[in-house]
PDB file of C-alpha atoms and ligand atoms in Angstrom:
ATOM      1  CA  MET A 221      20.453   3.787 -19.361  1.00  0.00           C
ATOM      2  CA  LYS A 222      20.759   4.664 -15.518  1.00  0.00           C
ATOM      3  CA  ILE A 223      17.567   4.411 -13.538  1.00  0.00           C
ATOM      4  CA  GLU A 224      15.970   7.748 -12.951  1.00  0.00           C
ATOM      5  CA  ASN A 225      12.547   8.879 -12.385  1.00  0.00           C
ATOM      6  CA  ASP A 226       9.937   8.033 -15.123  1.00  0.00           C
ATOM      7  CA  LEU A 227      11.973   5.148 -16.426  1.00  0.00           C
ATOM      8  CA  VAL A 228      10.354   1.618 -16.574  1.00  0.00           C
ATOM      9  CA  VAL A 229      12.816  -0.595 -14.583  1.00  0.00           C
ATOM     10  CA  SER A 230      12.608  -4.417 -14.117  1.00  0.00           C
ATOM     11  CA  ILE A 231      14.127  -6.047 -11.275  1.00  0.00           C
ATOM     12  CA  HIS A 232      14.818  -9.674  -9.937  1.00  0.00           C
ATOM     13  CA  PHE A 233      14.670  -9.513  -6.317  1.00  0.00           C
ATOM     14  CA  GLY A 234      14.037 -11.264  -2.984  1.00  0.00           C
ATOM     15  CA  VAL A 235      12.979  -9.868   0.036  1.00  0.00           C
ATOM     16  CA  ALA A 236      13.759 -11.554   3.681  1.00  0.00           C
ATOM     17  CA  GLU A 237      13.523 -10.422   7.190  1.00  0.00           C
ATOM     18  CA  VAL A 238      16.558  -9.443   8.474  1.00  0.00           C
ATOM     19  CA  ASP A 239      17.269 -12.692  10.455  1.00  0.00           C
ATOM     20  CA  GLY A 240      17.558 -14.406   7.028  1.00  0.00           C
ATOM     21  CA  HIS A 241      13.748 -15.764   6.888  1.00  0.00           C
ATOM     22  CA  ALA A 242      12.757 -15.418   3.126  1.00  0.00           C
ATOM     23  CA  LEU A 243       9.597 -13.886   2.503  1.00  0.00           C
ATOM     24  CA  ASP A 244       9.051 -13.367  -1.154  1.00  0.00           C
ATOM     25  CA  SER A 245      10.990 -13.713  -4.529  1.00  0.00           C
ATOM     26  CA  THR A 246      10.753 -13.141  -8.146  1.00  0.00           C
ATOM     27  CA  GLU A 247      13.312 -15.899  -8.648  1.00  0.00           C
ATOM     28  CA  ASN A 248      11.134 -18.409 -10.325  1.00  0.00           C
ATOM     29  CA  GLY A 249       8.742 -15.862 -12.132  1.00  0.00           C
ATOM     30  CA  ALA A 250       8.854 -12.933 -13.997  1.00  0.00           C
ATOM     31  CA  PRO A 251      10.895  -9.780 -12.967  1.00  0.00           C
ATOM     32  CA  LEU A 252       8.985  -7.028 -11.174  1.00  0.00           C
ATOM     33  CA  GLU A 253       8.410  -4.158 -13.564  1.00  0.00           C
ATOM     34  CA  TYR A 254       7.650  -0.657 -12.264  1.00  0.00           C
ATOM     35  CA  ILE A 255       7.985   3.304 -12.980  1.00  0.00           C
ATOM     36  CA  GLN A 256      10.784   4.560 -10.791  1.00  0.00           C
ATOM     37  CA  GLY A 257       9.572   7.753  -8.733  1.00  0.00           C
ATOM     38  CA  THR A 258       5.919   6.372  -8.653  1.00  0.00           C
ATOM     39  CA  HIS A 259       6.547   4.934  -5.096  1.00  0.00           C
ATOM     40  CA  TYR A 260       5.560   1.709  -6.426  1.00  0.00           C
ATOM     41  CA  LEU A 261       8.651   0.184  -4.475  1.00  0.00           C
ATOM     42  CA  VAL A 262       8.887   0.980  -0.892  1.00  0.00           C
ATOM     43  CA  PRO A 263      11.113   4.160  -0.409  1.00  0.00           C
ATOM     44  CA  GLY A 264      14.296   2.708   0.764  1.00  0.00           C
ATOM     45  CA  LEU A 265      14.396   0.390  -2.235  1.00  0.00           C
ATOM     46  CA  GLU A 266      13.445   3.053  -4.662  1.00  0.00           C
ATOM     47  CA  ALA A 267      16.440   5.264  -3.499  1.00  0.00           C
ATOM     48  CA  GLU A 268      18.694   2.303  -3.624  1.00  0.00           C
ATOM     49  CA  LEU A 269      17.753   1.796  -7.125  1.00  0.00           C
ATOM     50  CA  ALA A 270      18.224   5.504  -8.464  1.00  0.00           C
ATOM     51  CA  GLY A 271      21.465   5.604 -10.814  1.00  0.00           C
ATOM     52  CA  LYS A 272      21.830   1.830 -11.091  1.00  0.00           C
ATOM     53  CA  GLU A 273      21.601   0.180 -14.665  1.00  0.00           C
ATOM     54  CA  VAL A 274      21.233  -3.226 -16.100  1.00  0.00           C
ATOM     55  CA  GLY A 275      23.336  -5.858 -14.802  1.00  0.00           C
ATOM     56  CA  ASP A 276      23.726  -3.841 -11.484  1.00  0.00           C
ATOM     57  CA  LYS A 277      23.098  -5.927  -8.169  1.00  0.00           C
ATOM     58  CA  PHE A 278      21.779  -4.517  -4.955  1.00  0.00           C
ATOM     59  CA  ASP A 279      21.765  -5.787  -1.172  1.00  0.00           C
ATOM     60  CA  VAL A 280      20.034  -3.485   1.019  1.00  0.00           C
ATOM     61  CA  THR A 281      18.763  -3.519   4.425  1.00  0.00           C
ATOM     62  CA  LEU A 282      15.921  -1.090   5.271  1.00  0.00           C
ATOM     63  CA  GLU A 283      14.612  -0.115   8.770  1.00  0.00           C
ATOM     64  CA  ALA A 284      10.676  -0.524   8.684  1.00  0.00           C
ATOM     65  CA  GLU A 285      10.430   3.215   8.080  1.00  0.00           C
ATOM     66  CA  GLN A 286      12.354   2.902   4.740  1.00  0.00           C
ATOM     67  CA  ALA A 287      10.113  -0.371   3.912  1.00  0.00           C
ATOM     68  CA  TYR A 288       6.705  -0.743   4.658  1.00  0.00           C
ATOM     69  CA  GLY A 289       6.346   1.606   7.599  1.00  0.00           C
ATOM     70  CA  PRO A 290       5.774   0.938  11.130  1.00  0.00           C
ATOM     71  CA  PHE A 291       3.266  -1.207  12.557  1.00  0.00           C
ATOM     72  CA  GLN A 292       0.145   1.122  13.456  1.00  0.00           C
ATOM     73  CA  GLU A 293      -1.824  -0.239  16.462  1.00  0.00           C
ATOM     74  CA  GLU A 294      -4.924   2.167  15.265  1.00  0.00           C
ATOM     75  CA  LEU A 295      -5.039  -0.104  12.227  1.00  0.00           C
ATOM     76  CA  VAL A 296      -6.008  -3.060  14.046  1.00  0.00           C
ATOM     77  CA  GLN A 297      -9.692  -3.003  14.817  1.00  0.00           C
ATOM     78  CA  GLN A 298     -12.357  -5.126  16.517  1.00  0.00           C
ATOM     79  CA  VAL A 299     -15.609  -5.398  14.678  1.00  0.00           C
ATOM     80  CA  PRO A 300     -18.810  -7.157  15.635  1.00  0.00           C
ATOM     81  CA  ARG A 301     -19.056 -10.653  14.221  1.00  0.00           C
ATOM     82  CA  SER A 302     -22.604  -9.780  12.779  1.00  0.00           C
ATOM     83  CA  LEU A 303     -20.675  -7.826  10.245  1.00  0.00           C
ATOM     84  CA  PHE A 304     -19.680 -11.010   8.667  1.00  0.00           C
ATOM     85  CA  GLU A 305     -23.068 -12.400   8.252  1.00  0.00           C
ATOM     86  CA  GLY A 306     -23.103 -14.669   5.139  1.00  0.00           C
ATOM     87  CA  VAL A 307     -19.479 -15.726   5.866  1.00  0.00           C
ATOM     88  CA  ASP A 308     -19.762 -19.311   6.808  1.00  0.00           C
ATOM     89  CA  GLU A 309     -16.269 -19.529   8.593  1.00  0.00           C
ATOM     90  CA  ILE A 310     -14.182 -16.685   9.710  1.00  0.00           C
ATOM     91  CA  GLU A 311     -10.626 -17.911  10.424  1.00  0.00           C
ATOM     92  CA  VAL A 312      -7.451 -16.195  11.703  1.00  0.00           C
ATOM     93  CA  GLY A 313      -5.242 -15.677   8.929  1.00  0.00           C
ATOM     94  CA  MET A 314      -8.051 -14.791   6.276  1.00  0.00           C
ATOM     95  CA  SER A 315      -7.446 -11.714   4.310  1.00  0.00           C
ATOM     96  CA  PHE A 316     -10.277  -9.607   2.418  1.00  0.00           C
ATOM     97  CA  GLN A 317     -10.733  -6.294   0.740  1.00  0.00           C
ATOM     98  CA  ALA A 318     -12.100  -3.790   3.052  1.00  0.00           C
ATOM     99  CA  GLU A 319     -13.159  -0.213   2.297  1.00  0.00           C
ATOM    100  CA  THR A 320     -11.139   2.215   4.780  1.00  0.00           C
ATOM    101  CA  ASP A 321     -10.308   5.930   5.205  1.00  0.00           C
ATOM    102  CA  GLN A 322      -7.163   5.186   3.294  1.00  0.00           C
ATOM    103  CA  GLY A 323      -9.199   3.715   0.289  1.00  0.00           C
ATOM    104  CA  PRO A 324      -9.592   0.005  -0.428  1.00  0.00           C
ATOM    105  CA  ARG A 325      -7.069  -1.950   1.617  1.00  0.00           C
ATOM    106  CA  THR A 326      -6.263  -5.881   2.405  1.00  0.00           C
ATOM    107  CA  VAL A 327      -7.192  -6.484   5.901  1.00  0.00           C
ATOM    108  CA  GLU A 328      -6.265  -9.799   7.917  1.00  0.00           C
ATOM    109  CA  VAL A 329      -8.274 -11.596  10.413  1.00  0.00           C
ATOM    110  CA  THR A 330      -6.107 -11.894  13.452  1.00  0.00           C
ATOM    111  CA  GLU A 331      -8.482 -13.072  16.324  1.00  0.00           C
ATOM    112  CA  VAL A 332     -11.855 -14.378  16.259  1.00  0.00           C
ATOM    113  CA  THR A 333     -14.394 -14.506  19.159  1.00  0.00           C
ATOM    114  CA  ASP A 334     -17.893 -15.591  19.390  1.00  0.00           C
ATOM    115  CA  GLU A 335     -18.875 -11.834  19.331  1.00  0.00           C
ATOM    116  CA  THR A 336     -16.021 -10.074  17.695  1.00  0.00           C
ATOM    117  CA  VAL A 337     -13.591 -10.304  14.860  1.00  0.00           C
ATOM    118  CA  SER A 338     -10.323  -8.309  14.953  1.00  0.00           C
ATOM    119  CA  ILE A 339      -8.772  -7.130  11.732  1.00  0.00           C
ATOM    120  CA  ASP A 340      -5.377  -5.857  11.059  1.00  0.00           C
ATOM    121  CA  ALA A 341      -5.190  -3.205   7.964  1.00  0.00           C
ATOM    122  CA  ASN A 342      -1.302  -3.089   8.377  1.00  0.00           C
ATOM    123  CA  HIS A 343       0.666  -4.384   5.480  1.00  0.00           C
ATOM    124  CA  PRO A 344       1.846  -7.720   6.499  1.00  0.00           C
ATOM    125  CA  LEU A 345       5.374  -6.662   6.309  1.00  0.00           C
ATOM    126  CA  ALA A 346       4.875  -3.129   8.479  1.00  0.00           C
ATOM    127  CA  GLY A 347       7.148  -2.712  11.467  1.00  0.00           C
ATOM    128  CA  MET A 348       9.673  -5.127   9.906  1.00  0.00           C
ATOM    129  CA  ALA A 349      13.281  -4.302   8.802  1.00  0.00           C
ATOM    130  CA  LEU A 350      13.890  -5.950   5.540  1.00  0.00           C
ATOM    131  CA  GLN A 351      16.676  -7.146   3.342  1.00  0.00           C
ATOM    132  CA  PHE A 352      16.244  -6.700  -0.380  1.00  0.00           C
ATOM    133  CA  VAL A 353      18.945  -8.525  -2.744  1.00  0.00           C
ATOM    134  CA  GLY A 354      18.602  -8.547  -6.130  1.00  0.00           C
ATOM    135  CA  GLU A 355      19.398  -7.135  -9.911  1.00  0.00           C
ATOM    136  CA  VAL A 356      18.360  -4.710 -12.375  1.00  0.00           C
ATOM    137  CA  VAL A 357      17.604  -6.526 -15.490  1.00  0.00           C
ATOM    138  CA  GLY A 358      15.972  -3.877 -17.494  1.00  0.00           C
ATOM    139  CA  VAL A 359      15.539  -0.084 -17.837  1.00  0.00           C
ATOM    140  CA  ARG A 360      13.384   1.559 -20.626  1.00  0.00           C
ATOM    141  CA  GLU A 361      11.584   4.779 -21.474  1.00  0.00           C
ATOM    142  CA  ALA A 362       7.942   4.671 -20.389  1.00  0.00           C
ATOM    143  CA  THR A 363       5.335   5.457 -22.694  1.00  0.00           C
ATOM    144  CA  ALA A 364       3.261   8.488 -22.617  1.00  0.00           C
ATOM    145  CA  GLU A 365       0.210   6.543 -21.647  1.00  0.00           C
ATOM    146  CA  GLU A 366       2.165   4.536 -18.925  1.00  0.00           C
ATOM    147  CA  LEU A 367       3.273   7.937 -17.368  1.00  0.00           C
ATOM    148  CA  ALA A 368      -0.470   9.313 -17.510  1.00  0.00           C
ATOM    149  CA  HIS A 369      -1.420   6.172 -15.659  1.00  0.00           C
ATOM    150  CA  GLY A 370       1.653   6.039 -13.337  1.00  0.00           C
ATOM    151  CA  HIS A 371       1.895   2.206 -14.076  1.00  0.00           C
ATOM    152  CA  ILE A 372       3.350  -0.078 -16.589  1.00  0.00           C
ATOM    153  CA  HIS A 373       1.177  -1.462 -19.486  1.00  0.00           C
ATOM    154  CA  GLN A 374       2.810  -4.939 -20.467  1.00  0.00           C
ATOM    155  CA  ALA A 375       3.506  -5.495 -24.174  1.00  0.00           C
ATOM    156  CA  GLY A 376       0.364  -6.144 -26.113  1.00  0.00           C
ATOM    157  CA  SER A 377      -1.938  -5.919 -23.000  1.00  0.00           C
ATOM    158  CA  SER A 378      -5.257  -4.185 -22.983  1.00  0.00           C
ATOM    159  CA  CYS A 379      -7.240  -2.809 -20.208  1.00  0.00           C
ATOM    160  CA  GLY A 380      -8.054  -6.491 -19.461  1.00  0.00           C
ATOM    161  CA  GLY A 381      -4.631  -6.668 -17.553  1.00  0.00           C
ATOM    162  CA  HIS A 382      -5.156  -7.551 -14.055  1.00  0.00           C
ATOM    163  CA  SER A 383      -3.272  -4.709 -12.314  1.00  0.00           C
ATOM    164  CA  HIS A 384      -4.821  -2.262 -14.571  1.00  0.00           C
ATOM    165  CA  GLN A 385      -8.310  -3.282 -13.461  1.00  0.00           C
ATOM    166  CA  GLU A 386      -7.535  -3.184  -9.901  1.00  0.00           C
ATOM    167  CA  GLU A 387      -5.836   0.175  -9.874  1.00  0.00           C
ATOM    168  CA  HIS A 388      -8.107   1.988 -12.048  1.00  0.00           C
ATOM    169  CA  GLU A 389     -11.453   2.684 -13.126  1.00  0.00           C
ATOM    170  CA  CYS A 390      -9.752   3.681 -16.490  1.00  0.00           C
ATOM    171  CA  CYS A 391     -11.929   2.132 -19.147  1.00  0.00           C
ATOM    172  CA  GLY A 392     -13.737  -0.159 -16.525  1.00  0.00           C
ATOM    173  CA  GLY A 393     -11.565  -2.985 -17.891  1.00  0.00           C
ATOM    174  CA  ASP A 394     -13.994  -3.200 -20.703  1.00  0.00           C
ATOM    175  CA  LYS A 395     -11.995  -4.700 -23.712  1.00  0.00           C
ATOM    176  CA  SER A 396     -14.961  -4.135 -25.938  1.00  0.00           C
ATOM    177  CA  LYS A 397     -13.949  -0.400 -25.956  1.00  0.00           C
ATOM    178  CA  HIS A 398     -10.670  -1.068 -27.499  1.00  0.00           C
ATOM    179  CA  ALA A 399      -9.794  -2.558 -30.858  1.00  0.00           C
ATOM    180  CA  GLU A 400      -7.940  -5.698 -30.754  1.00  0.00           C
ATOM    181  CA  GLY A 401      -4.448  -5.614 -29.861  1.00  0.00           C
ATOM    182  CA  GLU A 402      -4.571  -2.102 -28.966  1.00  0.00           C
ATOM    183  CA  SER A 403      -3.089  -0.785 -25.529  1.00  0.00           C
ATOM    184  CA  CYS A 404      -5.210   0.649 -22.892  1.00  0.00           C
ATOM    185  CA  CYS A 405      -6.561   4.020 -23.554  1.00  0.00           C
ATOM    186  CA  GLY A 406      -4.644   4.526 -26.728  1.00  0.00           C
ATOM    187  CA  GLY A 407      -7.375   3.245 -28.847  1.00  0.00           C
ATOM    188  CA  HIS A 408      -8.549   5.478 -31.349  1.00  0.00           C
ATOM    189  CA  GLY A 409     -12.166   4.151 -30.855  1.00  0.00           C
ATOM    190  CA  HIS A 410     -11.847   4.466 -26.927  1.00  0.00           C
ATOM    191  CA  LYS A 411     -11.044   8.028 -27.261  1.00  0.00           C
ATOM    192  CA  GLU A 412     -14.157   8.999 -29.207  1.00  0.00           C
ATOM    193  CA  LYS A 413     -16.305   7.195 -26.956  1.00  0.00           C
ATOM    194  CA  LYS A 414     -14.821   8.992 -23.985  1.00  0.00           C
ATOM    195  CA  GLU A 415     -15.687  12.369 -25.539  1.00  0.00           C
ATOM    196  CA  GLU A 416     -19.179  11.286 -25.932  1.00  0.00           C
ATOM    197  CA  LYS A 417     -19.309  10.150 -22.624  1.00  0.00           C
ATOM    198  CA  SER A 418     -17.616  12.492 -20.198  1.00  0.00           C
ATOM    199  CA  PRO A 419     -14.835  14.792 -21.142  1.00  0.00           C
ATOM    200  CA  GLU A 420     -13.332  13.757 -17.701  1.00  0.00           C
ATOM    201  CA  GLY A 421     -13.331  10.314 -18.408  1.00  0.00           C
ATOM    202  CA  CYS A 422     -10.688   7.837 -18.935  1.00  0.00           C
ATOM    203  CA  CYS A 423      -7.580   8.817 -20.676  1.00  0.00           C
ATOM    204  CA  GLY A 424      -7.876  12.586 -19.915  1.00  0.00           C
ATOM    205  CA  SER A 425      -7.647  12.395 -16.212  1.00  0.00           C
ATOM    206  CA  CYS A 426      -6.745   8.861 -15.069  1.00  0.00           C
ATOM    207  CA  HIS A 427      -4.850  10.775 -12.446  1.00  0.00           C
TER     208      HIS A 427
HETATM  209 ZN1  LIG B  26      -3.277   1.978 -17.467  1.00  0.00          ZN
END
């Protein structure tokens, strides 16, 4: 099966700066699984993988524009230190979730003075040319649910799944709405509850 949009793809890969400094790798863990065409991967890597199949290897160098985008100076902001009231120690390198115009983002503290804190909402790899090397280890059809949600559901997992809770309000991560062992939103009981509550709730319009 060749990789095309809406298929679930598993890859093992490593990513490195172009000078060879390794940044991340799935080598010692589970492969990365995603749905092709959902922009889960950076654009250049998704494009590179299209048409490949299990066993195919890839080795591609991407400019920042095709990876995590250019570094955006306007995403670096100085905010008053008083905003961090209640945080005992603010240190360079700390990161946290912040609400931004583009939705919740991870921001990193890049400078701390007595009065101000500089925070950077750029992706840590923004502005970098990156090399991705790896292998396709799985390609399968997505379930209807996965396509509706735009993300994969691990076999047997329910709404308690970590990424699911983070990405969606769907079901609110409330496992009690699901019968044991049922996957997210597929649960019969869940659908019934949804209709009582709101016709626009989970399952009908997660996206
Ligand atoms: Zn889901």
